[in-house]
Amino acid sequence: MFNYIVRKLLGMIPMLLVITFLIFVGIEMMPGDVIDFLIPMDELARMTPDEVNQVREALGLNQPMLFRYFSWLWGIVRGDLGYSMQNSVAVSKLLLDRLPATLELSIAALLISTFLGSFLGVISAIRKGKIADNVLSMAGMIGVAIPQFLFGLVCILVFGIYLKWLPVGGRFLPGKEAFFERLEYLIMPAMVLGISMTAGVMRYSRASMLDSMNRDYVKTARSKGLSEWKVNLFHGLRVAYTPVMVLIGFRLPMLIGGSLVIEQIFQWPGVGILFTDAIRSQNTPIIMSVGLFMVLIVLVSSLLVDVLTAVLDPRVKLS
Amino acid sequence: MINDIVVKVRDLHVYFYTNQRCNKVLNGVSFDIKKGKTLCVVGESGCGKSVTANTILQLLPELSRIEKGSIEYQKDDQLIRIDQLQKNGKQMRKLRGEDIAIIFQDPMTALNPVYTVGHQIREMIFEHIPNLNKKQAFERSVKSLAEMGISAPEQRDREYPHQFSGGMRQRAMIAMAMSCAPKVLIADEPTTALDVTISAQIFDLINELKTQHETAIMLITHNMGVVAEMADEVAVMYMGNIVEYGKVEDVLTQARHPYTRALLRSIPVLGKGKDQVLEPVRGMTPDPFNRPKGCQFCPRCDFATELCENKMPPETFIDENHYVRCFHHEEVIKHAK
Ligand SMILES: Nc1ncnc2c1ncn2[C@@H]1O[C@H](COP(=O)(O)OP(=O)(O)O)[C@@H](O)[C@H]1O
Ligand SMILES: [Mg+2]
């Protein structure tokens, strides 16, 4: 197991190199010149080509692309993420400011969708064809169909503006930053994001549970005299949740990318806005860092899924 | 004599209501399972053997139910009407495993892949003997594995089903079924998924249970050869009815139902030599949703008359222990001679 993990982690290095290089090339190929985003229009109009060139030189933009990629890479190896091109703030500082907010929101949403989704899915499977199942299936369909932003806006209208139960946006009031003081800010975006991710988990766990409950070992369990809840839990669910865990593992990358829309609607100061702004203005160091982080999460989640499957299912051997 | 009957099934009707249609799977099935005896239930696939077995333990799927008839279980001095118990209720669950155990056709799928074999046996033991401690339960599961001829049982106990071969898994299933010393063992085609030599070992094992523990055994098979080998009594099933029922020697030598005869002609008989003619049973089994009105075997039968087309023959007793559902059984046996 340990060997396997080490081997996999080492195997990630070439992949990270290739993918980050591709992202770098991608940024390079985006239309427009970085200078246009860095210097305000009117100022740019007044500058001579020489002056513009000086700015380029200072930012290192005149170096060949390969050189710039490897100097970025060398920075990463030393733990230096570089500086935002726009205002020369360290990218590490920007991320440290933003990342906790995003992680807080998406972990909360992931937990909500995981527990709610698998719980409802299992209930739905056990009560197949009964009222509970039909209601849940219907709700699941609606859940998949409604766009996140619409759901978010409706919730803001109802719970924020009309009922005034929860704040309409932001993450905390200045000076009141303890977890419990900002909890009320987290509830609505986390619920909206969580519930919108629930339907998928629910449908998947329902299908998985139904499949498991039709297997012979469930009948064997029943023939031993076990009570229905033991049969469902220890035999039906125990086998059914391995694939559900795999699904959730593959959803981990959503921790970074999945909350974009919600962050915008609720003015949640996360990575989402930073990242979209960075892409719009071709702010290479920020794009590269966030990109690297996303790729890392994807690779680590798939490793996590492998390990988890091996732990949950004795038939699976890591090799 | 009467006390030897452990399970008594009378006029059992079971219907399935799938896809808005009614499938009358069992239409009046009666038989006894006796202490220290093997009842073989034989018939082509789809005739309702598994449903009969599962009904005794109320393991029927949803959308099916016992419409009519009775299942009685003789528990010491007490007579329990199984058909009247709540499906997964406490009383029914207490009977499962402790009094009546069942093993299924495919040992590959009947064991849960994520638990060790020992754990699955102990699950049963703890359910019925809850005051055992871990060590006692472990000893007991190891002992039941050892009794079923599994070598290195302590180590095997800790292994997962996928580490067992097919025959070993079926032994483990039987070990599990026998771990609480049930009075009745129902085996639903226990060797269909296994090869011939392994099958023979499993049958030896079942015979041992019968003689040593006086377990009442209901053995389901579609193979007349197995019947000849294993049975004390035989029930021949066709499309939801027992068409002939009796002691094995009577049914095999004095078969009075055309279907029993057809089945017997379809298997090789030991000692008759190489050039015996084997005939598969003529025709096809009818669609279960579109059953014949009278005798179910009528469309495939040489003796069929108008009476057979319109009326289901009743159970006609030849003697105390032998009955047949055929209007023309006299003719059948005369014809055979
Ligand atoms: N779970 C089920 N759902 C619907 N119909 C079933 C089910 N199990 C059995 N049946 C029906 O019951 C009849 C008898 O099946 P079964 O008892 O399994 O036959 P066999 O004699 O081969 O064991 C068949 O017509 C089959 O279609
Ligand atoms: Mg069957």
mmCIF file with all atom_site columns, C-alpha atoms in Angstrom, chain A residues 80-152:
data_model
loop_
_atom_site.group_PDB
_atom_site.id
_atom_site.type_symbol
_atom_site.label_atom_id
_atom_site.label_alt_id
_atom_site.label_comp_id
_atom_site.label_asym_id
_atom_site.label_entity_id
_atom_site.label_seq_id
_atom_site.pdbx_PDB_ins_code
_atom_site.Cartn_x
_atom_site.Cartn_y
_atom_site.Cartn_z
_atom_site.occupancy
_atom_site.B_iso_or_equiv
_atom_site.pdbx_formal_charge
_atom_site.auth_seq_id
_atom_site.auth_comp_id
_atom_site.auth_asym_id
_atom_site.auth_atom_id
_atom_site.pdbx_PDB_model_num
ATOM 1  C CA . ASP A 1 80  ? 7.717   30.802 -5.033  1.00 0.00 ? 80  ASP A CA 1
ATOM 2  C CA . LEU A 1 81  ? 4.409   31.180 -6.872  1.00 0.00 ? 81  LEU A CA 1
ATOM 3  C CA . GLY A 1 82  ? 5.396   34.503 -8.442  1.00 0.00 ? 82  GLY A CA 1
ATOM 4  C CA . TYR A 1 83  ? 3.671   37.876 -8.399  1.00 0.00 ? 83  TYR A CA 1
ATOM 5  C CA . SER A 1 84  ? 0.439   39.118 -9.894  1.00 0.00 ? 84  SER A CA 1
ATOM 6  C CA . MET A 1 85  ? 1.227   41.058 -13.041 1.00 0.00 ? 85  MET A CA 1
ATOM 7  C CA . GLN A 1 86  ? -1.432  43.602 -12.302 1.00 0.00 ? 86  GLN A CA 1
ATOM 8  C CA . ASN A 1 87  ? -0.361  44.849 -8.900  1.00 0.00 ? 87  ASN A CA 1
ATOM 9  C CA . SER A 1 88  ? 2.749   42.857 -8.001  1.00 0.00 ? 88  SER A CA 1
ATOM 10 C CA . VAL A 1 89  ? 1.124   41.250 -4.971  1.00 0.00 ? 89  VAL A CA 1
ATOM 11 C CA . ALA A 1 90  ? 2.578   37.800 -4.222  1.00 0.00 ? 90  ALA A CA 1
ATOM 12 C CA . VAL A 1 91  ? 0.327   35.086 -5.680  1.00 0.00 ? 91  VAL A CA 1
ATOM 13 C CA . SER A 1 92  ? 0.835   33.052 -2.516  1.00 0.00 ? 92  SER A CA 1
ATOM 14 C CA . LYS A 1 93  ? -0.653  35.923 -0.508  1.00 0.00 ? 93  LYS A CA 1
ATOM 15 C CA . LEU A 1 94  ? -3.613  36.251 -2.879  1.00 0.00 ? 94  LEU A CA 1
ATOM 16 C CA . LEU A 1 95  ? -4.301  32.529 -2.677  1.00 0.00 ? 95  LEU A CA 1
ATOM 17 C CA . LEU A 1 96  ? -3.939  32.449 1.091   1.00 0.00 ? 96  LEU A CA 1
ATOM 18 C CA . ASP A 1 97  ? -6.520  35.211 1.240   1.00 0.00 ? 97  ASP A CA 1
ATOM 19 C CA . ARG A 1 98  ? -8.960  33.504 -1.085  1.00 0.00 ? 98  ARG A CA 1
ATOM 20 C CA . LEU A 1 99  ? -8.442  29.770 -0.885  1.00 0.00 ? 99  LEU A CA 1
ATOM 21 C CA . PRO A 1 100 ? -9.735  29.235 2.683   1.00 0.00 ? 100 PRO A CA 1
ATOM 22 C CA . ALA A 1 101 ? -13.014 30.913 1.723   1.00 0.00 ? 101 ALA A CA 1
ATOM 23 C CA . THR A 1 102 ? -13.445 28.675 -1.296  1.00 0.00 ? 102 THR A CA 1
ATOM 24 C CA . LEU A 1 103 ? -12.474 25.520 0.561   1.00 0.00 ? 103 LEU A CA 1
ATOM 25 C CA . GLU A 1 104 ? -14.802 26.376 3.433   1.00 0.00 ? 104 GLU A CA 1
ATOM 26 C CA . LEU A 1 105 ? -17.720 26.813 1.080   1.00 0.00 ? 105 LEU A CA 1
ATOM 27 C CA . SER A 1 106 ? -17.049 23.792 -1.092  1.00 0.00 ? 106 SER A CA 1
ATOM 28 C CA . ILE A 1 107 ? -16.204 21.393 1.733   1.00 0.00 ? 107 ILE A CA 1
ATOM 29 C CA . ALA A 1 108 ? -19.446 22.357 3.444   1.00 0.00 ? 108 ALA A CA 1
ATOM 30 C CA . ALA A 1 109 ? -21.321 21.805 0.181   1.00 0.00 ? 109 ALA A CA 1
ATOM 31 C CA . LEU A 1 110 ? -19.551 18.521 -0.488  1.00 0.00 ? 110 LEU A CA 1
ATOM 32 C CA . LEU A 1 111 ? -20.428 17.245 2.986   1.00 0.00 ? 111 LEU A CA 1
ATOM 33 C CA . ILE A 1 112 ? -24.049 18.308 2.602   1.00 0.00 ? 112 ILE A CA 1
ATOM 34 C CA . SER A 1 113 ? -24.414 16.696 -0.824  1.00 0.00 ? 113 SER A CA 1
ATOM 35 C CA . THR A 1 114 ? -22.625 13.519 0.243   1.00 0.00 ? 114 THR A CA 1
ATOM 36 C CA . PHE A 1 115 ? -24.652 12.868 3.364   1.00 0.00 ? 115 PHE A CA 1
ATOM 37 C CA . LEU A 1 116 ? -27.976 14.154 2.095   1.00 0.00 ? 116 LEU A CA 1
ATOM 38 C CA . GLY A 1 117 ? -27.532 12.513 -1.314  1.00 0.00 ? 117 GLY A CA 1
ATOM 39 C CA . SER A 1 118 ? -26.567 9.088  -0.088  1.00 0.00 ? 118 SER A CA 1
ATOM 40 C CA . PHE A 1 119 ? -29.128 9.130  2.711   1.00 0.00 ? 119 PHE A CA 1
ATOM 41 C CA . LEU A 1 120 ? -31.989 10.089 0.410   1.00 0.00 ? 120 LEU A CA 1
ATOM 42 C CA . GLY A 1 121 ? -30.759 7.698  -2.276  1.00 0.00 ? 121 GLY A CA 1
ATOM 43 C CA . VAL A 1 122 ? -30.733 4.789  0.126   1.00 0.00 ? 122 VAL A CA 1
ATOM 44 C CA . ILE A 1 123 ? -34.181 5.660  1.499   1.00 0.00 ? 123 ILE A CA 1
ATOM 45 C CA . SER A 1 124 ? -35.432 5.903  -2.047  1.00 0.00 ? 124 SER A CA 1
ATOM 46 C CA . ALA A 1 125 ? -34.014 2.480  -2.910  1.00 0.00 ? 125 ALA A CA 1
ATOM 47 C CA . ILE A 1 126 ? -35.399 0.790  0.198   1.00 0.00 ? 126 ILE A CA 1
ATOM 48 C CA . ARG A 1 127 ? -38.828 2.316  -0.420  1.00 0.00 ? 127 ARG A CA 1
ATOM 49 C CA . LYS A 1 128 ? -38.708 1.664  -4.160  1.00 0.00 ? 128 LYS A CA 1
ATOM 50 C CA . GLY A 1 129 ? -41.994 2.357  -5.890  1.00 0.00 ? 129 GLY A CA 1
ATOM 51 C CA . LYS A 1 130 ? -43.528 3.824  -2.732  1.00 0.00 ? 130 LYS A CA 1
ATOM 52 C CA . ILE A 1 131 ? -44.528 7.446  -2.254  1.00 0.00 ? 131 ILE A CA 1
ATOM 53 C CA . ALA A 1 132 ? -41.204 8.474  -0.674  1.00 0.00 ? 132 ALA A CA 1
ATOM 54 C CA . ASP A 1 133 ? -39.300 7.137  -3.662  1.00 0.00 ? 133 ASP A CA 1
ATOM 55 C CA . ASN A 1 134 ? -41.527 8.865  -6.195  1.00 0.00 ? 134 ASN A CA 1
ATOM 56 C CA . VAL A 1 135 ? -41.351 12.201 -4.383  1.00 0.00 ? 135 VAL A CA 1
ATOM 57 C CA . LEU A 1 136 ? -37.565 11.981 -4.098  1.00 0.00 ? 136 LEU A CA 1
ATOM 58 C CA . SER A 1 137 ? -37.106 10.963 -7.729  1.00 0.00 ? 137 SER A CA 1
ATOM 59 C CA . MET A 1 138 ? -39.239 13.908 -8.803  1.00 0.00 ? 138 MET A CA 1
ATOM 60 C CA . ALA A 1 139 ? -37.301 16.272 -6.549  1.00 0.00 ? 139 ALA A CA 1
ATOM 61 C CA . GLY A 1 140 ? -34.061 14.867 -7.935  1.00 0.00 ? 140 GLY A CA 1
ATOM 62 C CA . MET A 1 141 ? -35.153 15.551 -11.478 1.00 0.00 ? 141 MET A CA 1
ATOM 63 C CA . ILE A 1 142 ? -36.105 19.109 -10.629 1.00 0.00 ? 142 ILE A CA 1
ATOM 64 C CA . GLY A 1 143 ? -32.796 19.483 -8.788  1.00 0.00 ? 143 GLY A CA 1
ATOM 65 C CA . VAL A 1 144 ? -30.826 18.469 -11.857 1.00 0.00 ? 144 VAL A CA 1
ATOM 66 C CA . ALA A 1 145 ? -32.857 20.733 -14.127 1.00 0.00 ? 145 ALA A CA 1
ATOM 67 C CA . ILE A 1 146 ? -32.717 24.001 -12.157 1.00 0.00 ? 146 ILE A CA 1
ATOM 68 C CA . PRO A 1 147 ? -29.592 26.093 -12.852 1.00 0.00 ? 147 PRO A CA 1
ATOM 69 C CA . GLN A 1 148 ? -27.508 26.998 -9.798  1.00 0.00 ? 148 GLN A CA 1
ATOM 70 C CA . PHE A 1 149 ? -27.797 30.735 -10.290 1.00 0.00 ? 149 PHE A CA 1
ATOM 71 C CA . LEU A 1 150 ? -31.583 30.619 -10.458 1.00 0.00 ? 150 LEU A CA 1
ATOM 72 C CA . PHE A 1 151 ? -31.801 28.483 -7.337  1.00 0.00 ? 151 PHE A CA 1
ATOM 73 C CA . GLY A 1 152 ? -29.343 30.830 -5.601  1.00 0.00 ? 152 GLY A CA 1
#
